Amino acid sequence: ITATPALGNTDVTATSNTDVDTTMQTAEPETTDGGTAMEVTCARPVSPVTATPTERGAVRGGGADVMIEEGGNTFLMIKLQVLDNDDEEILKLSQISLLRGNYERLVHLLLTSHAVYLLTHGPGNKEDTYRIYAKVRMQDIQGCSLIYGGYGFQLAVMKNVAWDFLTGDRDVTDEIVQKMAEASAILGGVDVLHRNAPATAVLPLATAAEAYVSEHMSDSALVDYFLAYTDVPSAIYQSEDMFEGILELKEPGFLSSNWKLQRFVLRGSTLLQFSMSKDDKNPKASVDVAAPDFFCRQVVDAERQHSIDVGNAGITITLAGKAHEIDIWKRALAATHHFVLGVGDDVAAKAPGRHWVLSCAVIAATSLTMCRLNRKANTIAPIMSAALEIVSAVRCPDPQGTMCYVDVDADEGGDSASWCVLFKTRDELVKFASTLSDAWKKLFFVDLPTSGI
């Protein structure tokens, strides 16, 4: 998608950059600067938006609000450099994730009375600067529907084209969608709260959690579910298709100038090359992205403006694509090299060095289960499960953080364990611990031991 506005009027046009196997296609817009989001071309240059440390507040991840004080630096810079109209009212600024497959791109969603803006950090990825990433007018929004059980939403910006966002907090999602609906209604747009708007079937977690409990725990009942990241064993992580796409591959050979389209899949920490057939299950080549000598570097090629060399001591392949495609692949490969793909740059900074997988924590009346998400099949499957009677504590090492440990005692023939779980927001962690404690209390009539919460 490319959004090309003159100031005050935005026309959104679609390109062929879409994901496969979806009815409502999710798209990653093109850029001119190598970014991974929408190109916004303005009649005049747009200066970076700068926030002071006090205005930024404690921004910790998806769903976190960025405080904007009336008359403050961020407020004035947004008014002067981002907004098109003097009467455009700032409604909300939140940090959320733009989804592309299982990869997350952290963006700032600026919601105003006239439009939805996506902002990214400015040059050098400085945390105190922002720049326009995308924009769509309220009256151009085709619809909005909840995904991931309310932990995210899908914004239909054109017929058969949509953006998927992950907030990680159901309250934040509801507030964003509600404010968007009110602004759209005032401007005569569609009812964005219409829950049956055409949308990609993106894992209805409530239904999936109910189905899982009904199938596997006939003597129990679903209490609640939470979207979180789970630190999983390497074997599970290596089986996850984290990211995929179609790129041009330069055929090997001295002075070769032949290019062909190939499908690439980032499975765990391995980059796999397949033919264009979706039925092809046998990779033609593979690169170990986690290898110490792995490299991904930009190359100059007279035939392809945007290309990279990827490989290690045993193999090198040259790939080419559009600027935004190459940029997001570089980000995904870099994240995978540090075992943090699937959670985005923000989570990588919080808790590096773990095998994070987006998952669903299912709390039933008698058990706690961490489930992996199968987005293609719209199902969930258990990663690890324990009866509530052997859950012994919930610990948060950082009293202001979003990561916790769930301590599980040994059962018959098993070992004790500490599950590491990471949430998008502090509020979600607190809600999870409280819900788990309430379910535990019904069994033991005392509160579940917690610390740092």
XYZ file of C-alpha atoms in Angstrom, residues 39-414:
376
model
C 5.376 5.930 2.247
C 3.967 9.357 2.935
C 4.875 11.984 0.385
C 4.007 15.507 1.502
C 3.886 18.824 -0.278
C 6.507 20.074 2.170
C 9.159 18.265 4.243
C 8.053 16.785 7.532
C 10.458 17.375 10.400
C 10.972 14.750 13.102
C 8.627 14.975 16.067
C 10.633 15.248 19.266
C 9.420 14.220 22.714
C 11.010 15.262 25.973
C 11.784 12.482 28.483
C 8.988 13.618 30.826
C 6.456 13.618 28.012
C 7.490 10.183 26.776
C 6.818 8.696 30.168
C 7.537 5.047 30.898
C 6.796 3.548 27.502
C 7.265 -0.188 27.837
C 5.802 -1.839 24.760
C 2.694 -2.560 22.728
C -0.333 -0.839 24.130
C 1.651 1.622 26.233
C 0.345 5.177 26.049
C 2.707 8.040 25.326
C 1.747 10.986 27.495
C 1.161 14.217 25.578
C 0.781 17.293 27.743
C -1.180 20.236 26.360
C 1.394 22.814 25.315
C 4.270 20.373 25.816
C 7.006 19.806 23.264
C 5.483 16.661 21.760
C 2.056 18.298 21.542
C 3.430 21.369 19.749
C 5.657 19.416 17.363
C 2.805 17.104 16.365
C 0.545 20.097 15.832
C 3.133 21.910 13.726
C 4.808 19.125 11.781
C 2.355 16.213 11.528
C -1.233 17.406 11.572
C -2.846 18.780 8.432
C -5.528 20.941 9.997
C -5.422 23.439 12.852
C -8.683 21.994 14.200
C -7.358 18.422 14.187
C -7.618 17.131 17.747
C -5.128 14.632 19.188
C -7.096 11.752 20.716
C -4.472 9.125 21.575
C -0.840 8.133 21.021
C 0.059 4.507 21.750
C 2.929 2.155 21.096
C 1.633 -0.929 19.287
C 2.917 -3.558 16.862
C 2.230 -3.691 13.136
C 2.122 -7.384 12.208
C 3.666 -9.037 9.180
C 3.245 -12.780 9.575
C 4.723 -13.580 12.993
C 7.053 -10.595 12.908
C 6.182 -7.383 14.727
C 7.226 -3.883 13.751
C 6.905 -1.490 16.676
C 5.114 1.729 15.670
C 3.400 4.629 17.386
C -0.258 4.948 16.487
C -1.407 8.570 16.553
C -5.173 8.821 16.542
C -6.665 12.215 15.774
C -10.137 13.518 15.027
C -9.353 13.402 11.277
C -6.941 10.553 10.609
C -4.883 7.603 11.802
C -1.112 8.136 11.632
C 1.658 5.595 12.104
C 4.892 7.089 13.443
C 8.303 5.471 13.797
C 11.474 6.618 15.472
C 13.428 9.214 13.564
C 16.880 8.982 11.942
C 19.247 6.742 13.850
C 16.266 5.128 15.582
C 16.510 7.717 18.341
C 13.886 7.109 20.990
C 13.099 10.795 21.399
C 12.221 11.454 17.744
C 9.400 10.292 15.510
C 8.611 10.521 11.810
C 5.505 9.822 9.732
C 5.264 6.203 8.652
C 1.723 6.131 7.239
C -1.558 7.968 7.267
C -5.168 7.170 6.400
C -8.111 9.544 6.727
C -11.006 8.485 8.935
C -13.476 8.636 6.052
C -11.228 6.297 4.012
C -11.318 3.513 6.626
C -13.449 0.643 5.324
C -13.928 -1.126 8.642
C -12.310 -2.438 11.782
C -12.547 -5.830 13.458
C -11.009 -7.364 16.563
C -8.346 -10.048 16.187
C -6.493 -12.259 18.667
C -9.444 -12.197 21.016
C -9.377 -8.426 21.365
C -5.615 -8.198 21.863
C -5.359 -6.584 18.465
C -7.409 -5.143 15.664
C -7.494 -5.205 11.901
C -8.010 -1.967 10.015
C -9.441 -2.303 6.500
C -8.021 0.651 4.593
C -9.111 -0.461 1.132
C -11.173 -3.209 -0.410
C -9.336 -6.495 0.275
C -6.422 -4.705 1.965
C -5.917 -4.466 5.718
C -3.353 -3.714 8.393
C -3.064 -5.988 11.437
C -2.111 -4.423 14.776
C -1.269 -6.041 18.098
C -1.776 -4.012 21.273
C -1.339 -6.840 23.767
C -4.014 -5.294 26.002
C -7.771 -5.714 25.487
C -8.594 -2.452 27.257
C -6.218 -0.513 25.000
C -7.727 -2.145 21.911
C -11.253 -1.227 23.002
C -10.252 2.383 23.687
C -8.518 2.802 20.314
C -11.404 1.279 18.363
C -13.994 3.267 20.330
C -12.218 6.583 19.724
C -11.760 5.681 16.067
C -15.474 4.904 15.765
C -16.486 8.210 17.326
C -14.173 10.228 15.055
C -15.267 8.308 11.956
C -18.952 8.820 12.745
C -18.462 12.581 13.154
C -16.734 12.771 9.763
C -19.403 10.657 8.073
C -17.250 7.547 7.682
C -18.224 3.923 8.094
C -19.115 2.362 11.424
C -15.678 1.023 12.299
C -17.151 -0.832 15.255
C -18.936 -3.142 12.819
C -17.561 -6.456 14.060
C -18.539 -8.334 10.889
C -16.454 -6.211 8.546
C -14.599 -8.371 5.979
C -11.384 -9.453 7.622
C -8.693 -12.042 7.596
C -9.584 -14.943 9.862
C -7.048 -14.054 12.535
C -7.223 -16.453 15.447
C -10.305 -15.695 17.585
C -8.615 -16.555 20.886
C -11.796 -16.732 22.958
C -13.261 -19.379 20.643
C -9.949 -21.238 20.398
C -9.480 -21.248 24.181
C -13.045 -22.451 24.770
C -12.555 -25.232 22.205
C -9.269 -26.301 23.773
C -10.690 -26.507 27.298
C -13.812 -28.294 26.059
C -11.763 -30.886 24.163
C -8.990 -31.520 26.679
C -10.558 -30.676 30.056
C -14.106 -31.995 30.043
C -14.291 -31.712 33.840
C -13.140 -28.069 33.887
C -14.238 -24.690 32.548
C -12.447 -21.752 30.966
C -11.752 -18.919 33.408
C -9.908 -16.509 31.093
C -7.160 -16.275 28.471
C -4.224 -13.895 28.007
C -1.956 -13.120 25.057
C 1.698 -13.248 26.057
C 5.136 -14.418 24.964
C 6.484 -17.673 26.346
C 10.134 -18.681 26.537
C 9.918 -22.101 24.891
C 12.367 -24.988 24.464
C 14.610 -24.709 21.423
C 12.913 -27.648 19.653
C 9.569 -25.829 19.676
C 11.085 -22.546 18.579
C 12.911 -24.187 15.678
C 9.635 -25.603 14.315
C 7.879 -22.226 14.170
C 7.431 -20.527 10.786
C 8.261 -17.050 11.986
C 8.295 -15.159 8.706
C 7.983 -15.845 4.984
C 7.890 -14.017 1.691
C 8.855 -14.024 -1.962
C 12.171 -12.543 -3.076
C 14.341 -12.686 -6.167
C 17.306 -15.052 -5.936
C 20.400 -14.513 -8.024
C 21.379 -17.864 -9.472
C 24.897 -18.940 -8.490
C 27.720 -18.805 -10.951
C 30.585 -16.537 -11.929
C 29.202 -13.272 -13.292
C 25.682 -14.737 -13.252
C 22.921 -12.288 -14.158
C 19.962 -14.639 -13.884
C 17.333 -13.940 -11.243
C 14.293 -16.008 -10.305
C 11.486 -15.674 -7.800
C 11.696 -18.027 -4.837
C 9.751 -18.463 -1.615
C 11.734 -18.023 1.607
C 10.649 -19.180 5.058
C 12.321 -18.268 8.336
C 11.649 -21.371 10.419
C 13.003 -20.896 13.898
C 16.559 -19.744 13.295
C 16.912 -21.326 9.833
C 16.289 -19.536 6.534
C 14.840 -22.000 4.008
C 14.579 -21.577 0.245
C 11.639 -23.157 -1.610
C 10.286 -23.046 -5.130
C 7.226 -20.929 -5.830
C 4.892 -23.897 -5.343
C 3.100 -23.871 -1.969
C 3.112 -27.671 -2.144
C 6.916 -27.785 -2.168
C 7.962 -29.131 1.241
C 11.622 -29.807 0.464
C 13.916 -26.779 0.768
C 16.472 -26.220 -1.969
C 18.880 -24.503 0.402
C 19.127 -23.463 4.042
C 21.126 -20.944 6.066
C 21.710 -21.171 9.812
C 20.843 -17.653 10.945
C 21.926 -18.362 14.532
C 25.459 -19.353 13.494
C 28.183 -17.145 14.992
C 29.527 -16.352 11.497
C 26.136 -15.505 10.004
C 26.041 -12.299 7.979
C 23.427 -10.193 6.227
C 24.894 -7.288 4.308
C 23.747 -4.799 1.718
C 25.361 -5.264 -1.695
C 25.652 -3.071 -4.761
C 24.205 -4.767 -7.817
C 23.791 -2.988 -11.136
C 20.700 -5.072 -11.948
C 18.867 -4.828 -8.633
C 18.884 -1.638 -6.582
C 17.877 -3.285 -3.297
C 19.761 -6.521 -2.667
C 21.539 -8.308 0.164
C 23.991 -11.156 0.641
C 22.918 -13.644 3.305
C 24.880 -16.617 4.558
C 27.777 -17.948 6.596
C 31.047 -19.737 5.930
C 29.269 -22.579 4.125
C 26.823 -20.730 1.852
C 26.089 -17.277 0.436
C 22.913 -16.305 -1.416
C 22.045 -12.979 -3.013
C 18.469 -11.775 -2.611
C 16.637 -8.777 -4.054
C 13.260 -7.136 -3.630
C 11.590 -3.797 -3.033
C 13.160 -1.480 -0.479
C 10.594 -2.179 2.237
C 10.782 -5.943 1.644
C 14.558 -6.026 1.981
C 14.417 -3.805 5.063
C 11.955 -6.001 6.932
C 13.900 -9.142 5.999
C 17.068 -7.530 7.377
C 15.250 -6.735 10.618
C 13.790 -10.241 10.872
C 17.128 -11.929 10.218
C 18.930 -9.683 12.706
C 16.322 -10.437 15.364
C 16.517 -14.172 14.691
C 20.298 -14.105 15.007
C 19.702 -13.077 18.626
C 16.797 -15.512 19.189
C 14.153 -12.834 19.534
C 12.116 -13.057 16.325
C 8.365 -12.987 16.722
C 8.345 -10.396 19.455
C 9.750 -7.341 17.728
C 12.588 -4.987 18.558
C 10.902 -3.679 21.703
C 10.653 -7.047 23.435
C 14.118 -7.959 22.230
C 15.485 -5.028 24.196
C 13.565 -6.066 27.302
C 14.514 -9.719 27.497
C 17.153 -10.831 24.979
C 18.603 -14.293 24.594
C 15.372 -16.279 24.974
C 13.258 -18.313 22.554
C 10.128 -16.172 22.640
C 6.957 -17.393 20.941
C 3.661 -15.505 20.901
C 1.254 -17.663 22.879
C -2.033 -17.849 24.727
C -2.141 -18.443 28.478
C -5.316 -20.444 29.133
C -6.490 -20.411 32.740
C -9.084 -23.074 33.472
C -10.729 -23.929 36.773
C -8.171 -26.654 37.461
C -5.193 -25.961 35.193
C -2.886 -23.453 33.514
C -1.756 -24.089 29.931
C 0.576 -22.102 27.697
C -0.493 -22.644 24.090
C 1.262 -21.870 20.831
C -0.761 -20.099 18.145
C -1.434 -21.639 14.748
C -2.603 -18.635 12.781
C -3.143 -20.534 9.525
C -5.373 -23.162 11.144
C -6.935 -20.740 13.660
C -6.205 -23.136 16.502
C -4.025 -23.295 19.601
C -1.957 -26.231 20.861
C -0.340 -26.785 24.269
C 3.327 -25.994 24.834
C 3.287 -26.736 28.557
C 0.508 -27.430 31.020
C 0.167 -27.890 34.770
C -2.627 -28.557 37.228
C -3.297 -25.516 39.414
C -2.591 -27.613 42.477
C 1.126 -27.741 41.576
C 1.430 -24.054 40.609
C 3.228 -22.591 43.602
C 3.952 -18.896 42.882
C 4.124 -16.026 40.417
C 7.263 -13.892 40.608
C 8.071 -10.644 38.843
C 11.801 -9.765 39.067
C 11.145 -6.135 38.135
C 8.319 -4.466 40.131
C 7.679 -2.216 37.116
C 8.363 -4.801 34.422
C 6.175 -6.963 32.217
C 7.956 -10.317 32.621
C 7.166 -12.903 35.282
C 7.984 -16.451 36.297
C 5.295 -19.017 37.051
C 6.730 -21.577 39.458
C 5.465 -25.126 38.988
C 6.238 -27.874 41.502
C 7.215 -31.361 40.419
C 4.388 -33.810 39.856
C 4.691 -37.584 39.702
C 7.610 -38.453 37.466
C 8.252 -34.806 36.546
